[in-house]
C-alpha atoms as a printed R data frame, in Angstrom:
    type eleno elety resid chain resno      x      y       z
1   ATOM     1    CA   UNK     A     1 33.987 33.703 -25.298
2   ATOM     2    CA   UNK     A     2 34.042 30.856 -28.491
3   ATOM     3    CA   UNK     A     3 31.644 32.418 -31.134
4   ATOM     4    CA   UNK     A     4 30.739 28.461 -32.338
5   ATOM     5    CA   UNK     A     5 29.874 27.313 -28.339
6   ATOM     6    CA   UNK     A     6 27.718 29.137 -26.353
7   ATOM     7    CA   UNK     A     7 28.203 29.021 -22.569
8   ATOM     8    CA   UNK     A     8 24.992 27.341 -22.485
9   ATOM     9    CA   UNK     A     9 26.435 24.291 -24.572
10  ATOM    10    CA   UNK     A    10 29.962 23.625 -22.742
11  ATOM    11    CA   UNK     A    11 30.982 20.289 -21.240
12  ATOM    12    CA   UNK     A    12 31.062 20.409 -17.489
13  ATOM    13    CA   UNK     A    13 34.391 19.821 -16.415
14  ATOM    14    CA   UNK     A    14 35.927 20.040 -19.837
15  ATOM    15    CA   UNK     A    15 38.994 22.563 -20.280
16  ATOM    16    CA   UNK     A    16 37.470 25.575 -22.889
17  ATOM    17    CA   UNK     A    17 40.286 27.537 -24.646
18  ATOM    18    CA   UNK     A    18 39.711 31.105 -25.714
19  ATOM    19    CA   UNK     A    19 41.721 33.471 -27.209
20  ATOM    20    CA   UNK     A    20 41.112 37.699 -26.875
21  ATOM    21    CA   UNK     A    21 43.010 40.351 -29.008
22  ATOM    22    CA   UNK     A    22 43.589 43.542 -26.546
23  ATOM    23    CA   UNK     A    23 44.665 47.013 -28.535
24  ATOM    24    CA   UNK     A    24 46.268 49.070 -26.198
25  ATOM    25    CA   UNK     A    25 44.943 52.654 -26.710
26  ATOM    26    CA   UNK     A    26 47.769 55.396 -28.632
27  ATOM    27    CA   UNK     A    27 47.208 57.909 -26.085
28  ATOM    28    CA   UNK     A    28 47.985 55.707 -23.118
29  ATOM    29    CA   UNK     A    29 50.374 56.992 -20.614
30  ATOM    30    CA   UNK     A    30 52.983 54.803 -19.373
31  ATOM    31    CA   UNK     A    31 52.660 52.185 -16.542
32  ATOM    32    CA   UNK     A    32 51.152 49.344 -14.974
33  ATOM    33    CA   UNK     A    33 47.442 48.195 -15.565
34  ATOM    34    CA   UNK     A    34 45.547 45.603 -13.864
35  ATOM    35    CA   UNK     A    35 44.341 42.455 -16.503
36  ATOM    36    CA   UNK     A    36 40.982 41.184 -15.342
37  ATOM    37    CA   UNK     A    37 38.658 38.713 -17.425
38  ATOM    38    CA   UNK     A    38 35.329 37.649 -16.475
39  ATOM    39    CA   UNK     A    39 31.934 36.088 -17.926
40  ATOM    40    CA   UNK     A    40 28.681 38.478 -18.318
41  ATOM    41    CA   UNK     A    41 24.957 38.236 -19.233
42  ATOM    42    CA   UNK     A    42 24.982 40.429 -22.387
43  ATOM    43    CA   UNK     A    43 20.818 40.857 -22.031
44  ATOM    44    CA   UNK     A    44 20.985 42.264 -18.675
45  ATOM    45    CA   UNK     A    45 25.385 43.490 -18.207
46  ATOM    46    CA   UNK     A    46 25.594 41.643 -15.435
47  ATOM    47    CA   UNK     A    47 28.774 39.789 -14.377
48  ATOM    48    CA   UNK     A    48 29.219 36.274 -13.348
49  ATOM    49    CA   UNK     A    49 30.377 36.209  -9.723
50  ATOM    50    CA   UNK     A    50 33.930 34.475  -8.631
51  ATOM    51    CA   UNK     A    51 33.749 34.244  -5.320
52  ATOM    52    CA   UNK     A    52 33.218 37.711  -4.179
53  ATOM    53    CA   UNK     A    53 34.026 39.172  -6.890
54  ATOM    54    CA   UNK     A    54 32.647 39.997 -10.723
55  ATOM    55    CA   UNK     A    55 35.898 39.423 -11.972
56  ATOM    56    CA   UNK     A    56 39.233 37.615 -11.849
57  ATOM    57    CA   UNK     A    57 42.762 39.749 -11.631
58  ATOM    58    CA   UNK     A    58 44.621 37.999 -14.136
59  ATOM    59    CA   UNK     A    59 47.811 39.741 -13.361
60  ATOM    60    CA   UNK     A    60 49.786 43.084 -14.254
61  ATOM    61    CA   UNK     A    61 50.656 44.365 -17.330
62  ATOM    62    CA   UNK     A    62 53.989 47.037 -17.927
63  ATOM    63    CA   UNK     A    63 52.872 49.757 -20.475
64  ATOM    64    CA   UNK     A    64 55.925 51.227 -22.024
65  ATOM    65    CA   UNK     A    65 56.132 54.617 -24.175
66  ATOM    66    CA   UNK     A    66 57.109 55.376 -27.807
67  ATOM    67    CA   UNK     A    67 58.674 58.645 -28.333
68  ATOM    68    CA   UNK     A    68 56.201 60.734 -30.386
69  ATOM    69    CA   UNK     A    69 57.450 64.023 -32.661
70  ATOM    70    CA   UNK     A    70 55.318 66.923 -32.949
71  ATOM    71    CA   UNK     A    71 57.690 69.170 -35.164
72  ATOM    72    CA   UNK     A    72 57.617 69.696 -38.890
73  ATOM    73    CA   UNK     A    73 60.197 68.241 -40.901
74  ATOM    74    CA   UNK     A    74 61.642 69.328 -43.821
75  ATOM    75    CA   UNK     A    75 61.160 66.846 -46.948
76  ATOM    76    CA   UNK     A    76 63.474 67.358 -49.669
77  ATOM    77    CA   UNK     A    77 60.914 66.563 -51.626
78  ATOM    78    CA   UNK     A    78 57.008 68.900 -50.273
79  ATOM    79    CA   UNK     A    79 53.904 67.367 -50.574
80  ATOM    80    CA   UNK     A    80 50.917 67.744 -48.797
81  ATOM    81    CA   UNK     A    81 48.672 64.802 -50.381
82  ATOM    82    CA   UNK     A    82 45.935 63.561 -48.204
83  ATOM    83    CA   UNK     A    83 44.555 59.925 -47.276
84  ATOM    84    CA   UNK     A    84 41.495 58.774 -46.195
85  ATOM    85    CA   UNK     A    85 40.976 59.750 -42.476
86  ATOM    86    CA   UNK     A    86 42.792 63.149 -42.562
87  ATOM    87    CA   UNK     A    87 46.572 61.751 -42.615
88  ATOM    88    CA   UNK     A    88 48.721 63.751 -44.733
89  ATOM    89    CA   UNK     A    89 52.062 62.069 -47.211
90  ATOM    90    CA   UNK     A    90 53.719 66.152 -46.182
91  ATOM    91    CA   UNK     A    91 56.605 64.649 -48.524
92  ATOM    92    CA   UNK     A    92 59.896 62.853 -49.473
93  ATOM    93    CA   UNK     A    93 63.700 62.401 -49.664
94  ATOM    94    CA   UNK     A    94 65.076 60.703 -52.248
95  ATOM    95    CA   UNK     A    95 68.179 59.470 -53.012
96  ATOM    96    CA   UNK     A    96 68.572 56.839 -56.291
97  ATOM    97    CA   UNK     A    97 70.885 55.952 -59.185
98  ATOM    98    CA   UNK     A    98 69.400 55.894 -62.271
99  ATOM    99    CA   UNK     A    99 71.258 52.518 -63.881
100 ATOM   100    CA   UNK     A   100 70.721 48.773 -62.708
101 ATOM   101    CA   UNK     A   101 72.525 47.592 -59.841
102 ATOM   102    CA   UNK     A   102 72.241 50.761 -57.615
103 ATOM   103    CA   UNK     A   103 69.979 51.416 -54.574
104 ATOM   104    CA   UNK     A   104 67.077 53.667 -54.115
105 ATOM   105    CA   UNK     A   105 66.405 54.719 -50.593
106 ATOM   106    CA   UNK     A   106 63.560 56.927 -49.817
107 ATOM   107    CA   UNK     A   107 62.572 58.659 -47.262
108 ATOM   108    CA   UNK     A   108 58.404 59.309 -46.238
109 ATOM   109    CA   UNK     A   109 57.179 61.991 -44.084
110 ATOM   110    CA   UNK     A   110 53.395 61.391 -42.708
111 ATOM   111    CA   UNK     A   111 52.128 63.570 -40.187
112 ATOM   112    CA   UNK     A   112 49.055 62.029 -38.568
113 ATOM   113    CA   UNK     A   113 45.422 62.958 -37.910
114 ATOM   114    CA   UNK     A   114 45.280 60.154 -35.084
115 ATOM   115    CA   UNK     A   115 45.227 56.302 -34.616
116 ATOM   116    CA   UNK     A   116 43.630 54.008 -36.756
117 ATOM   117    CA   UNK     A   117 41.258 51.512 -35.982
118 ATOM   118    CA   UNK     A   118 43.480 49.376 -38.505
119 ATOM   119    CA   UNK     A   119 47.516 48.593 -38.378
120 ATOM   120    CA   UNK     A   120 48.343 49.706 -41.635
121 ATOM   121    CA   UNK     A   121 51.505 48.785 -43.749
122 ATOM   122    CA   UNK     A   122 53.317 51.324 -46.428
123 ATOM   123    CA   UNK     A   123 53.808 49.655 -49.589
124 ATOM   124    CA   UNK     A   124 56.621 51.431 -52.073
125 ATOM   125    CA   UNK     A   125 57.188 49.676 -55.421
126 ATOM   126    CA   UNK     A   126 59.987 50.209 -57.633
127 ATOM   127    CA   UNK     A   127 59.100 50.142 -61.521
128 ATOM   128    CA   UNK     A   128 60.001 49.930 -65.291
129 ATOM   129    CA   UNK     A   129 59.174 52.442 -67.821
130 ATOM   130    CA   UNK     A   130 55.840 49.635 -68.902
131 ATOM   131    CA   UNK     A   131 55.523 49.547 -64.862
132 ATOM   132    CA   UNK     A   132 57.441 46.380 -64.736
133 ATOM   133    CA   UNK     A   133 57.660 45.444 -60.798
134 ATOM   134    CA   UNK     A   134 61.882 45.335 -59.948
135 ATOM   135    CA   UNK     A   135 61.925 45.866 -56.111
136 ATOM   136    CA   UNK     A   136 59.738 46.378 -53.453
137 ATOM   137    CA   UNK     A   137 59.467 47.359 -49.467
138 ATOM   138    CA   UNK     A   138 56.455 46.688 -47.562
139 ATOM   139    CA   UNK     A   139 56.341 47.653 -43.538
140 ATOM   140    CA   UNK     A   140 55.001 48.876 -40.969
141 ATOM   141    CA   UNK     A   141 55.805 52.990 -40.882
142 ATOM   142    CA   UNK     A   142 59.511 53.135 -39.449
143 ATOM   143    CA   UNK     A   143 59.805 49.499 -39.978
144 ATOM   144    CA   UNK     A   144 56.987 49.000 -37.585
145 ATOM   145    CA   UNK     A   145 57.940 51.015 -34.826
146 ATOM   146    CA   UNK     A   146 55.210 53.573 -35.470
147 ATOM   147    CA   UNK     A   147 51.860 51.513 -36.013
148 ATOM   148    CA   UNK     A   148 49.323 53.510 -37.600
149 ATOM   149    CA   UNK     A   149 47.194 52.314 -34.771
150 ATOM   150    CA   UNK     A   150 49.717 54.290 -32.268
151 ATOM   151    CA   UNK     A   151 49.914 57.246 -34.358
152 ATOM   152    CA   UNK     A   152 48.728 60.489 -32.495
153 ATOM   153    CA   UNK     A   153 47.323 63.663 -33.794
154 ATOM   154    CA   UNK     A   154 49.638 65.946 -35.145
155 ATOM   155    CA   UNK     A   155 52.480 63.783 -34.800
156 ATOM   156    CA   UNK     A   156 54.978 63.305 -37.602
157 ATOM   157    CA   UNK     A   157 56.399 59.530 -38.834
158 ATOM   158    CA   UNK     A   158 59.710 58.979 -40.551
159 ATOM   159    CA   UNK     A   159 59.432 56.120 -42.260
160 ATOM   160    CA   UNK     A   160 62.801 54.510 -44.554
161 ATOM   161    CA   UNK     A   161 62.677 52.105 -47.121
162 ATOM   162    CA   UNK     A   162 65.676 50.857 -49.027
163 ATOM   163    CA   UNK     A   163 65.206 49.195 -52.418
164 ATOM   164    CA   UNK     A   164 67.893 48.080 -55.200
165 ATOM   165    CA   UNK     A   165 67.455 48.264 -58.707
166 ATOM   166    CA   UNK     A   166 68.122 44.737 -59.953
167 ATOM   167    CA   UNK     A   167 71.436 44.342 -62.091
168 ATOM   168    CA   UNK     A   168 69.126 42.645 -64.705
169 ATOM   169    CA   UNK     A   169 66.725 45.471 -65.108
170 ATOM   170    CA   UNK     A   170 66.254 47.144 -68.542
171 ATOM   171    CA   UNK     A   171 67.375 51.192 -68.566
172 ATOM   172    CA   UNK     A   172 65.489 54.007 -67.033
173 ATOM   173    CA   UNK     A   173 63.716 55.949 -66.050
174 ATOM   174    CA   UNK     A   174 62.091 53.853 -63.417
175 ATOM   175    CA   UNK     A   175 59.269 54.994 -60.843
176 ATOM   176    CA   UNK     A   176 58.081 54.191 -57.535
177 ATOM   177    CA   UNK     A   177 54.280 53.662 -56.667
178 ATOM   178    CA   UNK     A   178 53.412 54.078 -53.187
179 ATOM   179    CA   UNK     A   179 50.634 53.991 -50.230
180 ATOM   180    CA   UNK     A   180 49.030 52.429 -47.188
181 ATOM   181    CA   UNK     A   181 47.250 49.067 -47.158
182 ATOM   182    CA   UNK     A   182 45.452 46.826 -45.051
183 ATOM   183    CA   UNK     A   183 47.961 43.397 -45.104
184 ATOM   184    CA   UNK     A   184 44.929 41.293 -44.035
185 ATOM   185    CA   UNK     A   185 42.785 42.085 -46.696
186 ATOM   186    CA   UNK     A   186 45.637 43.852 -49.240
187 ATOM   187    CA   UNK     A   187 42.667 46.879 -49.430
188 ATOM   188    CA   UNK     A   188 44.513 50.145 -50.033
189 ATOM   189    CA   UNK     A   189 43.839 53.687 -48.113
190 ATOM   190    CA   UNK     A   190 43.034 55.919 -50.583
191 ATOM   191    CA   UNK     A   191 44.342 59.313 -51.242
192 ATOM   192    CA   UNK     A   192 41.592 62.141 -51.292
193 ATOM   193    CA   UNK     A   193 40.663 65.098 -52.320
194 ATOM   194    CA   UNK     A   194 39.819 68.573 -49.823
195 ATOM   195    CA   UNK     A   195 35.712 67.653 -50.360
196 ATOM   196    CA   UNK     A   196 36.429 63.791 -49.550
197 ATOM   197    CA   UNK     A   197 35.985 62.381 -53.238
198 ATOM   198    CA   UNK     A   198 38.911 59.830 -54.034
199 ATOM   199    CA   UNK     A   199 41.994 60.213 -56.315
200 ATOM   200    CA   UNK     A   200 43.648 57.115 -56.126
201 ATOM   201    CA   UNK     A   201 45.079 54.057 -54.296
202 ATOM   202    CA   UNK     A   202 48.742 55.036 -54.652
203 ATOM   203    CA   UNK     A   203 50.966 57.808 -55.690
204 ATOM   204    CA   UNK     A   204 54.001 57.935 -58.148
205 ATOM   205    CA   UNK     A   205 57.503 59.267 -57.630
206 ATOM   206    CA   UNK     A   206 59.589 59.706 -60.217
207 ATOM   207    CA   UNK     A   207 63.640 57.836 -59.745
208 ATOM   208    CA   UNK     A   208 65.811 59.974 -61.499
């Protein structure tokens, strides 16, 4: 249960703390699931007994349901660029000024190849002609409604992100560089080729 103090090692009669991280599988249905800790022997998988039981019923957990869409948009913008692990950027809607002071609001269209083991965030960064940074949105897909790690197979994600070009920035054109990264570790999914071979971290749009 503590990585630092084996079982073997604890205080009798001294409160131990520990803390678990639970990920709640994408293709769970809705409704309510039993939450049940307990100690084990990992040489031999057995359970420490509590009573009669191998287990304690910590309580009940509600499951809810995120709605999930299944048919193709239609981007503005086409694509079909691939990442790492088979999800597809299928393309874009864009609408943008092209002097300081205006917004840019942009519109992704992923369509998944399942969930990921990690909760990625989409990065989009706005930028000068010498790739001066000016604005930039960073979220979860749909502003974190649509975890990557709940994303199902074959399932499409809208996911918005509004940006402003600063009143002090110098003329256009300006760009936007885009992806999916890891926030704990800032490591970027890459975008791939058909045989598997990577392109590149990020993708660029052009703002008008």
């Amino acid at each position: 249960p503590i990585s630092w103090l084996p079982t073997g090692q604890w205080p009798p009669g001294s409160p131990i703390r520990s803390q678990h991280s639970l990920r709640i599988p994408a293709n769970l249905k809705p409704g309510t699931y039993a939450l049940i800790a307990g100690l084990f022997d990992p040489e031999t998988g057995i359970r420490q007994l509590w009573g009669g039981d191998d287990h304690l019923r910590l309580g009940e957990v509600e499951i809810g349901v995120r709605a999930h869409d299944f048919t193709p948009p239609t981007p503005q913008h086409p694509l079909d660029l691939v990442l790492a692990g088979g999800h597809r950027l299928i393309g874009y809607d864009l609408v943008a000024g092209d002097s300081p002071g205006n917004p840019v609001n942009l519109t992704l269209y992923w369509r998944a190849a399942g969930p990921t083991d990690i909760r990625y965030s989409a990065f989009v960064h706005l930028l000068a002609l010498d790739d001066t940074l000016l604005d930039q949105s960073d979220q979860e897909p749909a502003a974190g409604d649509h975890p990557t790690t709940s994303w199902l197979a074959g399932e499409y994600i809208v996911d918005a992100h509004a940006l402003t070009i600063p009143p002090q920035a110098p003329p256009g054109p300006y760009h936007l560089a885009l992806g999916l990264y890891d926030p704990a570790t800032g490591q970027r999914l890459p975008f791939i080729d058909e045989q598997g071979a990577i392109l590149t971290d990020h993708i660029v749009l052009p703002v008008q």
